[in-house]
Tab-separated table of C-alpha atoms and ligand atoms in Angstrom:
chain	number	residue	atom	x	y	z
A	1	MET	CA	0.000	0.000	0.000
A	2	ALA	CA	1.533	3.303	-1.066
A	3	GLY	CA	-0.346	6.537	-1.188
A	4	LEU	CA	0.607	10.172	-1.073
A	5	ARG	CA	-1.280	13.144	0.222
A	6	VAL	CA	-0.096	16.717	-0.051
A	7	GLU	CA	-2.042	19.200	2.075
A	8	GLY	CA	-1.884	22.970	1.788
A	9	ILE	CA	1.806	23.186	0.890
A	10	GLU	CA	3.255	26.685	0.800
A	11	LYS	CA	6.809	27.422	-0.255
A	12	ALA	CA	8.494	30.745	-0.924
A	13	PHE	CA	12.135	31.405	-1.742
A	14	GLY	CA	13.830	34.589	-0.549
A	15	ARG	CA	12.372	37.238	1.724
A	16	GLY	CA	10.532	40.537	1.619
A	17	GLU	CA	9.918	42.154	-1.723
A	18	ARG	CA	12.158	39.737	-3.559
A	19	ALA	CA	10.371	36.640	-2.277
A	20	VAL	CA	9.186	34.179	-4.947
A	21	ARG	CA	6.062	32.224	-4.065
A	22	ALA	CA	6.968	28.952	-5.748
A	23	VAL	CA	4.022	26.911	-4.410
A	24	CYS	CA	0.734	28.308	-3.028
A	25	ASP	CA	-1.726	26.283	-0.951
A	26	LEU	CA	-1.108	23.119	-2.966
A	27	SER	CA	-3.232	20.047	-2.207
A	28	PHE	CA	-3.665	16.784	-4.100
A	29	ASP	CA	-3.344	13.083	-3.547
A	30	VAL	CA	-1.979	10.060	-5.356
A	31	ALA	CA	-3.752	6.774	-4.652
A	32	ASP	CA	-1.993	3.439	-4.243
A	33	ARG	CA	-0.715	2.277	-7.676
A	34	GLU	CA	-1.830	5.441	-9.362
A	35	PHE	CA	0.211	7.247	-12.020
A	36	VAL	CA	-0.272	10.967	-11.475
A	37	PHE	CA	1.263	13.798	-13.454
A	38	LEU	CA	2.208	17.250	-12.231
A	39	LEU	CA	1.925	19.232	-15.435
A	40	GLY	CA	2.731	22.886	-15.933
A	41	PRO	CA	4.978	25.342	-17.742
A	42	SER	CA	8.471	26.339	-16.636
A	43	GLY	CA	8.433	27.995	-13.202
A	44	ALA	CA	5.063	26.482	-12.231
A	45	GLY	CA	6.542	25.019	-9.028
A	46	LYS	CA	6.674	21.364	-10.096
A	47	THR	CA	10.235	20.587	-9.033
A	48	THR	CA	9.760	22.461	-5.759
A	49	THR	CA	6.710	20.302	-5.026
A	50	LEU	CA	8.581	17.079	-5.821
A	51	ARG	CA	11.591	18.076	-3.717
A	52	THR	CA	9.267	18.878	-0.821
A	53	ILE	CA	7.713	15.409	-1.073
A	54	ALA	CA	11.164	13.797	-1.231
A	55	GLY	CA	12.261	15.757	1.837
A	56	LEU	CA	14.912	17.802	0.027
A	57	GLU	CA	13.005	21.025	0.620
A	58	GLN	CA	11.016	22.074	3.676
A	59	PRO	CA	7.609	23.702	3.221
A	60	ASP	CA	6.659	26.981	4.949
A	61	ALA	CA	3.254	25.457	5.695
A	62	GLY	CA	1.279	22.311	4.950
A	63	ARG	CA	1.834	18.567	5.329
A	64	VAL	CA	3.158	15.627	3.321
A	65	LEU	CA	1.582	12.269	4.161
A	66	ILE	CA	3.066	9.047	2.792
A	67	ASN	CA	1.047	5.894	3.433
A	68	GLY	CA	-1.009	7.898	5.881
A	69	SER	CA	1.973	8.944	8.029
A	70	ASP	CA	2.973	12.552	8.415
A	71	MET	CA	6.415	12.754	6.787
A	72	THR	CA	6.607	16.543	6.507
A	73	TRP	CA	9.683	16.712	8.705
A	74	ALA	CA	11.110	13.226	8.140
A	75	ALA	CA	14.585	12.843	6.620
A	76	PRO	CA	14.633	11.841	2.925
A	77	ARG	CA	15.889	8.312	3.640
A	78	GLU	CA	13.050	7.630	6.077
A	79	ARG	CA	10.429	8.113	3.363
A	80	ASN	CA	11.077	5.107	1.079
A	81	VAL	CA	10.627	7.212	-2.020
A	82	ALA	CA	12.811	6.804	-5.098
A	83	MET	CA	13.547	9.887	-7.126
A	84	VAL	CA	15.292	10.113	-10.489
A	85	TYR	CA	18.129	12.507	-10.138
A	86	ASP	CA	19.936	14.169	-12.949
A	87	LYS	CA	22.420	12.141	-15.003
A	88	ASN	CA	25.168	14.198	-13.324
A	89	SER	CA	24.532	12.275	-10.137
A	90	LEU	CA	26.008	9.053	-11.617
A	91	TYR	CA	29.227	7.786	-10.040
A	92	PRO	CA	31.936	8.425	-12.632
A	93	HIS	CA	34.296	5.681	-11.400
A	94	LEU	CA	31.645	2.932	-11.484
A	95	SER	CA	30.476	1.025	-14.555
A	96	VAL	CA	26.921	1.405	-15.790
A	97	PHE	CA	26.090	-1.955	-14.209
A	98	GLU	CA	27.517	-0.935	-10.828
A	99	ASN	CA	25.801	2.448	-10.978
A	100	MET	CA	22.468	0.719	-11.420
A	101	ALA	CA	23.262	-1.979	-8.875
A	102	TYR	CA	24.316	0.565	-6.241
A	103	PRO	CA	20.977	0.958	-4.424
A	104	LEU	CA	20.614	-2.844	-4.357
A	105	ARG	CA	24.108	-3.339	-2.927
A	106	LEU	CA	23.111	-0.932	-0.139
A	107	GLN	CA	20.120	-3.186	0.502
A	108	ARG	CA	22.484	-6.212	0.500
A	109	LEU	CA	20.433	-7.982	-2.116
A	110	ALA	CA	21.709	-11.444	-3.113
A	111	GLU	CA	23.856	-11.415	-6.277
A	112	PRO	CA	21.579	-13.495	-8.552
A	113	GLU	CA	18.517	-11.343	-7.849
A	114	LEU	CA	20.563	-8.160	-8.097
A	115	ARG	CA	21.868	-9.231	-11.496
A	116	GLU	CA	18.389	-10.194	-12.669
A	117	ARG	CA	16.870	-6.863	-11.672
A	118	VAL	CA	19.635	-4.770	-13.236
A	119	MET	CA	19.542	-6.775	-16.467
A	120	GLY	CA	15.747	-6.570	-16.690
A	121	VAL	CA	15.725	-2.818	-16.306
A	122	ALA	CA	18.726	-2.378	-18.652
A	123	LYS	CA	16.849	-4.246	-21.356
A	124	ILE	CA	13.795	-2.013	-21.071
A	125	LEU	CA	16.000	1.071	-21.220
A	126	GLN	CA	17.990	-0.344	-24.153
A	127	ILE	CA	21.327	-0.008	-22.393
A	128	GLU	CA	22.157	-3.695	-21.930
A	129	ARG	CA	25.120	-3.444	-24.316
A	130	MET	CA	26.708	-0.617	-22.345
A	131	LEU	CA	26.797	-2.171	-18.919
A	132	GLU	CA	30.594	-2.376	-18.713
A	133	ARG	CA	31.193	1.228	-19.741
A	134	ARG	CA	31.742	4.235	-17.484
A	135	PRO	CA	29.198	7.088	-17.579
A	136	ARG	CA	31.607	9.442	-19.396
A	137	GLU	CA	31.772	6.931	-22.281
A	138	LEU	CA	28.035	7.404	-22.913
A	139	SER	CA	25.986	10.083	-24.671
A	140	GLY	CA	23.855	12.433	-22.579
A	141	GLY	CA	20.674	10.512	-23.370
A	142	GLN	CA	22.303	7.193	-22.471
A	143	GLN	CA	23.515	8.617	-19.148
A	144	GLN	CA	20.007	9.816	-18.401
A	145	ARG	CA	18.675	6.312	-19.020
A	146	VAL	CA	21.219	4.914	-16.550
A	147	ALA	CA	19.971	7.443	-13.968
A	148	ILE	CA	16.400	6.260	-14.600
A	149	GLY	CA	17.564	2.646	-14.350
A	150	ARG	CA	19.205	3.232	-10.987
A	151	MET	CA	15.844	4.401	-9.680
A	152	LEU	CA	13.774	1.652	-11.300
A	153	VAL	CA	15.775	-1.262	-9.845
A	154	ARG	CA	14.545	-0.253	-6.398
A	155	ARG	CA	11.176	-1.370	-5.163
A	156	ALA	CA	10.169	1.878	-3.503
A	157	ASP	CA	6.715	2.755	-2.135
A	158	LEU	CA	6.601	5.833	-4.261
A	159	PHE	CA	8.523	6.882	-7.356
A	160	LEU	CA	9.110	10.566	-7.977
A	161	MET	CA	10.233	11.487	-11.470
A	162	ASP	CA	11.211	14.954	-12.596
A	163	GLU	CA	11.110	15.149	-16.400
A	164	PRO	CA	13.131	11.936	-16.683
A	165	ILE	CA	12.899	11.641	-20.452
A	166	SER	CA	12.747	15.239	-21.628
A	167	HIS	CA	16.350	15.141	-22.905
A	168	LEU	CA	15.930	11.991	-24.971
A	169	ASP	CA	15.288	12.115	-28.701
A	170	ALA	CA	11.718	11.859	-30.017
A	171	LYS	CA	11.846	8.166	-30.889
A	172	LEU	CA	13.262	7.107	-27.537
A	173	ARG	CA	10.739	9.300	-25.729
A	174	ALA	CA	7.916	7.538	-27.529
A	175	HIS	CA	9.445	4.166	-26.582
A	176	MET	CA	9.894	5.240	-22.949
A	177	ARG	CA	6.321	6.522	-22.693
A	178	LEU	CA	5.054	3.040	-23.453
A	179	GLU	CA	7.635	1.393	-21.202
A	180	PHE	CA	6.866	3.554	-18.171
A	181	LYS	CA	3.219	2.696	-18.491
A	182	LYS	CA	4.042	-1.000	-18.760
A	183	LEU	CA	6.506	-0.882	-15.872
A	184	GLN	CA	3.995	0.808	-13.659
A	185	ARG	CA	1.478	-1.956	-14.305
A	186	GLU	CA	4.041	-4.715	-13.870
A	187	PHE	CA	5.596	-3.355	-10.681
A	188	GLN	CA	2.254	-2.003	-9.432
A	189	SER	CA	4.057	1.159	-8.446
A	190	THR	CA	2.744	4.502	-7.341
A	191	ILE	CA	4.249	7.257	-9.440
A	192	LEU	CA	4.241	11.042	-9.311
A	193	TYR	CA	5.729	12.290	-12.551
A	194	VAL	CA	6.616	15.894	-13.303
A	195	SER	CA	6.462	17.161	-16.852
A	196	HIS	CA	5.811	20.238	-18.917
A	197	ASP	CA	4.964	18.001	-21.874
A	198	GLN	CA	1.208	17.633	-22.157
A	199	LEU	CA	1.561	14.724	-24.580
A	200	GLU	CA	3.381	12.669	-21.907
A	201	ALA	CA	0.740	13.522	-19.352
A	202	MET	CA	-2.140	12.760	-21.702
A	203	THR	CA	-0.761	9.411	-22.800
A	204	MET	CA	0.616	8.049	-19.505
A	205	GLY	CA	-1.261	9.627	-16.619
A	206	ASP	CA	-4.222	8.163	-14.746
A	207	ARG	CA	-4.800	11.681	-13.498
A	208	ILE	CA	-3.177	15.043	-14.110
A	209	VAL	CA	-2.607	17.906	-11.679
A	210	VAL	CA	-2.249	21.019	-13.833
A	211	MET	CA	-0.234	23.782	-12.129
A	212	ASN	CA	0.605	27.338	-13.073
A	213	GLU	CA	2.536	29.892	-11.017
A	214	GLY	CA	2.443	27.668	-7.957
A	215	VAL	CA	-1.325	27.227	-8.018
A	216	VAL	CA	-3.373	24.147	-8.952
A	217	GLN	CA	-5.537	24.890	-11.989
A	218	GLN	CA	-7.349	21.577	-12.331
A	219	ILE	CA	-7.080	17.946	-11.224
A	220	GLY	CA	-8.635	15.156	-13.266
A	221	PRO	CA	-8.192	12.306	-15.728
A	222	PRO	CA	-6.626	13.255	-19.093
A	223	ARG	CA	-9.934	13.188	-20.987
A	224	THR	CA	-11.611	15.515	-18.525
A	225	ILE	CA	-8.682	17.927	-18.600
A	226	PHE	CA	-8.808	17.930	-22.393
A	227	ASP	CA	-12.574	17.972	-22.972
A	228	ARG	CA	-13.645	20.048	-19.986
A	229	PRO	CA	-10.783	22.379	-19.090
A	230	ALA	CA	-11.652	24.338	-15.944
A	231	ASN	CA	-10.234	27.592	-17.253
A	232	ARG	CA	-8.556	29.362	-20.147
A	233	PHE	CA	-5.067	28.446	-18.940
A	234	VAL	CA	-5.756	24.695	-18.950
A	235	ALA	CA	-7.575	24.960	-22.284
A	236	GLY	CA	-4.597	26.663	-23.886
A	237	PHE	CA	-1.941	24.498	-22.248
A	238	VAL	CA	-3.326	21.051	-23.030
A	239	GLY	CA	-3.651	20.104	-26.693
A	240	GLU	CA	-1.285	20.333	-29.625
A	241	PRO	CA	-1.466	22.589	-31.533
A	242	SER	CA	-2.924	24.735	-28.729
A	243	MET	CA	-6.511	25.860	-28.619
A	244	ASN	CA	-7.135	29.175	-30.384
A	245	ILE	CA	-8.217	31.816	-27.892
A	246	ALA	CA	-9.517	35.284	-28.723
A	247	ASP	CA	-11.168	38.084	-26.761
A	248	CYS	CA	-14.729	38.623	-27.909
A	249	THR	CA	-18.061	40.121	-26.905
A	250	LEU	CA	-21.255	38.143	-26.490
A	251	GLU	CA	-24.346	39.974	-27.675
A	252	ASP	CA	-27.708	38.397	-27.085
A	253	ALA	CA	-30.545	40.885	-27.334
A	254	GLY	CA	-33.219	38.293	-28.058
A	255	GLY	CA	-33.265	36.563	-31.414
A	256	ALA	CA	-29.792	35.623	-32.570
A	257	ALA	CA	-26.927	35.293	-30.134
A	258	THR	CA	-23.685	36.535	-31.600
A	259	LEU	CA	-20.017	36.460	-30.647
A	260	ARG	CA	-18.138	39.444	-32.030
A	261	PHE	CA	-14.507	40.285	-32.325
A	262	GLY	CA	-13.279	42.948	-34.718
A	263	HIS	CA	-15.260	42.515	-37.923
A	264	GLN	CA	-16.018	38.879	-37.238
A	265	ARG	CA	-19.387	37.480	-36.164
A	266	LEU	CA	-20.176	33.975	-35.010
A	267	ALA	CA	-23.760	32.796	-34.464
A	268	LEU	CA	-24.222	30.627	-31.390
A	269	ASP	CA	-26.642	27.823	-30.680
A	270	ARG	CA	-29.443	29.178	-28.487
A	271	ASP	CA	-30.015	25.998	-26.420
A	272	TRP	CA	-26.322	25.634	-25.732
A	273	LEU	CA	-26.041	29.244	-24.581
A	274	ASP	CA	-29.128	28.970	-22.377
A	275	ALA	CA	-27.854	25.731	-20.850
A	276	ALA	CA	-24.663	27.557	-19.853
A	277	GLY	CA	-26.796	30.321	-18.298
A	278	LEU	CA	-25.388	32.928	-20.679
A	279	GLY	CA	-28.478	33.668	-22.753
A	280	ASN	CA	-30.491	36.912	-22.748
A	281	ALA	CA	-28.028	38.973	-20.772
A	282	PRO	CA	-26.371	42.343	-21.411
A	283	ALA	CA	-23.343	42.331	-23.712
A	284	ARG	CA	-20.495	40.630	-21.931
A	285	ALA	CA	-16.700	40.501	-22.342
A	286	LEU	CA	-15.566	36.912	-22.860
A	287	SER	CA	-12.809	34.899	-24.466
A	288	LEU	CA	-13.673	32.247	-27.007
A	289	GLY	CA	-11.705	29.079	-27.534
A	290	ILE	CA	-11.688	26.642	-30.423
A	291	ARG	CA	-9.281	23.815	-31.158
A	292	PRO	CA	-7.369	23.872	-34.477
A	293	GLN	CA	-8.946	20.497	-35.337
A	294	HIS	CA	-12.355	22.191	-35.461
A	295	LEU	CA	-11.588	24.842	-37.983
A	296	SER	CA	-11.952	23.898	-41.620
A	297	LEU	CA	-11.522	25.706	-44.911
A	298	ALA	CA	-14.653	27.525	-46.031
A	299	PRO	CA	-15.344	26.974	-49.720
A	300	GLN	CA	-14.760	30.122	-51.800
A	301	ALA	CA	-18.480	30.571	-52.476
A	302	GLU	CA	-19.309	30.550	-48.766
A	303	GLN	CA	-16.785	33.040	-47.541
A	304	GLY	CA	-19.527	35.533	-46.768
A	305	ALA	CA	-21.587	32.900	-44.936
A	306	PRO	CA	-22.169	32.913	-41.166
A	307	ASN	CA	-19.600	31.342	-38.878
A	308	VAL	CA	-16.738	31.933	-41.233
A	309	ILE	CA	-13.711	33.752	-39.839
A	310	ARG	CA	-12.253	35.817	-42.646
A	311	GLY	CA	-8.567	36.612	-42.683
A	312	GLU	CA	-5.282	36.228	-44.480
A	313	VAL	CA	-2.836	33.351	-44.535
A	314	TYR	CA	-0.017	34.255	-42.149
A	315	ALA	CA	1.967	31.013	-42.316
A	316	ALA	CA	1.518	27.438	-43.497
A	317	GLU	CA	3.409	24.503	-42.037
A	318	THR	CA	2.994	21.285	-43.962
A	319	LEU	CA	3.376	18.048	-42.044
A	320	GLY	CA	2.998	14.576	-43.493
A	321	SER	CA	-0.714	14.473	-44.172
A	322	GLU	CA	-1.877	17.709	-42.532
A	323	THR	CA	-1.116	21.376	-42.783
A	324	ILE	CA	-1.157	23.764	-39.867
A	325	LEU	CA	-2.480	26.972	-41.312
A	326	ASP	CA	-2.034	30.236	-39.412
A	327	VAL	CA	-4.681	32.750	-40.420
A	328	GLU	CA	-4.640	36.348	-39.213
A	329	ALA	CA	-8.102	37.772	-38.628
A	330	ASP	CA	-8.597	41.159	-36.946
A	331	GLY	CA	-5.195	40.996	-35.291
A	332	VAL	CA	-5.644	37.452	-33.931
A	333	ILE	CA	-3.793	34.447	-35.347
A	334	PHE	CA	-5.992	31.361	-35.636
A	335	ARG	CA	-4.337	28.004	-36.198
A	336	ALA	CA	-6.268	25.509	-38.252
A	337	TRP	CA	-5.334	21.871	-38.676
A	338	ILE	CA	-6.344	20.888	-42.169
A	339	ARG	CA	-5.940	17.553	-43.898
A	340	ASN	CA	-3.853	17.993	-47.011
A	341	SER	CA	-6.497	16.157	-49.002
A	342	ALA	CA	-8.957	18.966	-48.111
A	343	LEU	CA	-6.471	21.693	-48.903
A	344	GLY	CA	-5.707	21.125	-52.557
A	345	ARG	CA	-2.794	23.395	-53.479
A	346	ALA	CA	-0.664	25.029	-50.780
A	347	PRO	CA	-2.106	28.445	-49.883
A	348	ALA	CA	0.067	31.505	-50.486
A	349	ILE	CA	1.119	33.806	-47.654
A	350	GLY	CA	-1.167	36.866	-47.617
A	351	GLU	CA	-3.936	35.122	-49.518
A	352	ALA	CA	-7.500	35.887	-48.353
A	353	ILE	CA	-9.053	32.849	-46.744
A	354	GLY	CA	-12.133	31.828	-44.744
A	355	LEU	CA	-12.157	29.412	-41.802
A	356	GLN	CA	-15.407	27.641	-41.088
A	357	VAL	CA	-16.208	27.434	-37.376
A	358	ASP	CA	-18.372	24.709	-35.940
A	359	PRO	CA	-20.253	26.671	-33.221
A	360	ARG	CA	-20.724	23.499	-31.190
A	361	ALA	CA	-16.942	23.246	-30.807
A	362	ILE	CA	-16.609	26.656	-29.108
A	363	TYR	CA	-15.599	27.152	-25.470
A	364	LEU	CA	-16.395	30.399	-23.664
A	365	PHE	CA	-14.303	31.805	-20.814
A	366	ASP	CA	-14.835	34.718	-18.485
A	367	ARG	CA	-12.427	37.334	-19.804
A	368	ASP	CA	-11.221	38.475	-16.360
A	369	SER	CA	-11.108	35.319	-14.255
A	370	GLY	CA	-10.475	32.926	-17.154
A	371	LYS	CA	-12.997	30.477	-15.716
A	372	THR	CA	-14.767	28.279	-18.291
A	373	LEU	CA	-18.406	29.379	-18.659
A	374	ALA	CA	-19.478	27.092	-21.525
A	375	PHE	CA	-17.921	23.871	-22.782
A	376	ALA	CA	-17.924	22.595	-26.358
A	377	ASP	CA	-20.840	20.267	-26.953
A	378	LEU	CA	-18.766	17.208	-27.759
A	379	SER	CA	-21.654	14.775	-27.971
A	380	ARG	CA	-23.062	16.684	-30.924
A	381	LEU	CA	-19.869	17.074	-32.867
A	382	ASP	CA	-19.610	14.901	-35.967
A	383	ASP	CA	-15.932	14.407	-35.418
A	384	ALA	CA	-15.959	14.227	-31.635
A	385	HIS	CA	-13.007	11.877	-31.702
A	386	ALA	CA	-10.675	14.537	-33.022
A	387	LEU	CA	-11.497	16.759	-30.086
A	388	SER	CA	-11.319	14.073	-27.479
A	389	SER	CA	-7.998	12.508	-28.273
A	390	PRO	CA	-4.583	14.002	-27.826
A	391	SER	CA	-2.871	15.169	-30.927
A	392	PRO	CA	-1.586	12.498	-33.255
A	393	LEU	CA	1.441	14.732	-33.823
A	394	ILE	CA	4.643	12.978	-32.902
A	395	HIS	CA	7.022	15.413	-31.258
B	1	ATP	N1	16.401	27.526	-4.713
B	1	ATP	C1	15.637	28.510	-5.215
B	1	ATP	N2	15.847	29.795	-4.876
B	1	ATP	C2	15.066	30.788	-5.370
B	1	ATP	N3	14.024	30.593	-6.185
B	1	ATP	C3	13.770	29.340	-6.568
B	1	ATP	C4	14.553	28.227	-6.108
B	1	ATP	N4	14.038	27.093	-6.654
B	1	ATP	C5	12.995	27.488	-7.415
B	1	ATP	N5	12.818	28.825	-7.369
B	1	ATP	C6	11.753	29.586	-8.040
B	1	ATP	O1	10.508	28.985	-7.724
B	1	ATP	C7	9.668	28.931	-8.863
B	1	ATP	C8	9.266	27.492	-9.152
B	1	ATP	O2	10.418	26.762	-9.538
B	1	ATP	P1	10.392	25.223	-9.913
B	1	ATP	O3	11.794	24.800	-10.151
B	1	ATP	O4	9.633	24.500	-8.879
B	1	ATP	O5	9.585	25.250	-11.274
B	1	ATP	P2	9.292	24.065	-12.320
B	1	ATP	O6	7.830	24.011	-12.466
B	1	ATP	O7	10.000	22.841	-11.909
B	1	ATP	O8	9.917	24.658	-13.661
B	1	ATP	P3	10.735	23.910	-14.865
B	1	ATP	O9	9.703	23.288	-15.760
B	1	ATP	O10	11.444	25.047	-15.537
B	1	ATP	O11	11.664	22.920	-14.242
B	1	ATP	C9	10.420	29.599	-9.995
B	1	ATP	O12	10.005	30.933	-10.094
B	1	ATP	C10	11.869	29.516	-9.542
B	1	ATP	O13	12.609	30.575	-10.068
B	2	MG	MG1	11.520	21.679	-12.772
């Protein structure tokens, strides 16, 4: 049984005016055998949180409970947590094998089992041919895998991982994503994994804790985070390419309900608006959000039709079978993800173009607080799958 509970953690660095509030009133839990992600941009407070749980940093307030025991003030070695440290923490004078075996030698594990565990992990990490080498005879990515291996050979209650694969190349990252998931099932481990990569979190996590500027934004399973983001930050952070977000005004004076920004007008579904409690109210400042997968090219003849954003091609990035089209409309760049088969010839920069908006795919946010006021109506989207799955982009 291994569970983690973090309660009301506060941590600031420095004092007075120059103090940085790295973590503010942070609470979440990780159940036994759960794989939870701490996801957020650089400076969100992820590493600080992990170091506090490992006992390498002391919180200004709050508690850390491991397996139900208060470990807030316990020494790191009393906590039975395994953390992946940087590759620079490898012992330079020891071989790869001995580096990985080190924690097991400390536990005085019998040689045959020690060998079996190291070899098993080395195979998964694809370093079994390098076991006799010293760390300096390896590439940076190989060293990082040894550091991961040294953690995985242990059977800890709780594994803490701080961006363990962010320095590996794309192909190895994809391999490791699958392997971590498999390992977690096999070893039945409890893992808290820090990342700024939403694709990792979406594909591996049972649940995701999204953080920004030290504050929890949302906690939930990947699908919920993606389909029902609690606020504009989460909506924009999760998904690749990111959701398009633009300031707009909602006008609903009876009859048609319209979203306006600049010269653009989008007609909204009345039932949807009423269900969100936004209908028949004075004009209101909002932000709209729409994922690039839900913008399509408007046929030439329909460029004056409703729900078409009219603009100019700003950039076009052609990938294998899709093109990411950046269209500038009233000072806002909208990204559209268009299948090459629907595109025909490559559009020219500066060319006038219309993007068809599916009004059921729109999210509405309060402009000031960022809170989500209306969610896209996924059940009524023809292509709901595209919205509900993480990007197929390999990166
Ligand atoms: N030892 C320290 N002294 C002063 N400020 C610090 C210290 N460690 C972290 N900070 C600050 O606390 C904030 C959170 O840092 P933290 O390292 O936890 O972020 P992070 O989410 O891990 O970011 P990244 O994705 O870049 O690793 C940042 O503003 C950082 O500058
Ligand atoms: Mg960090």
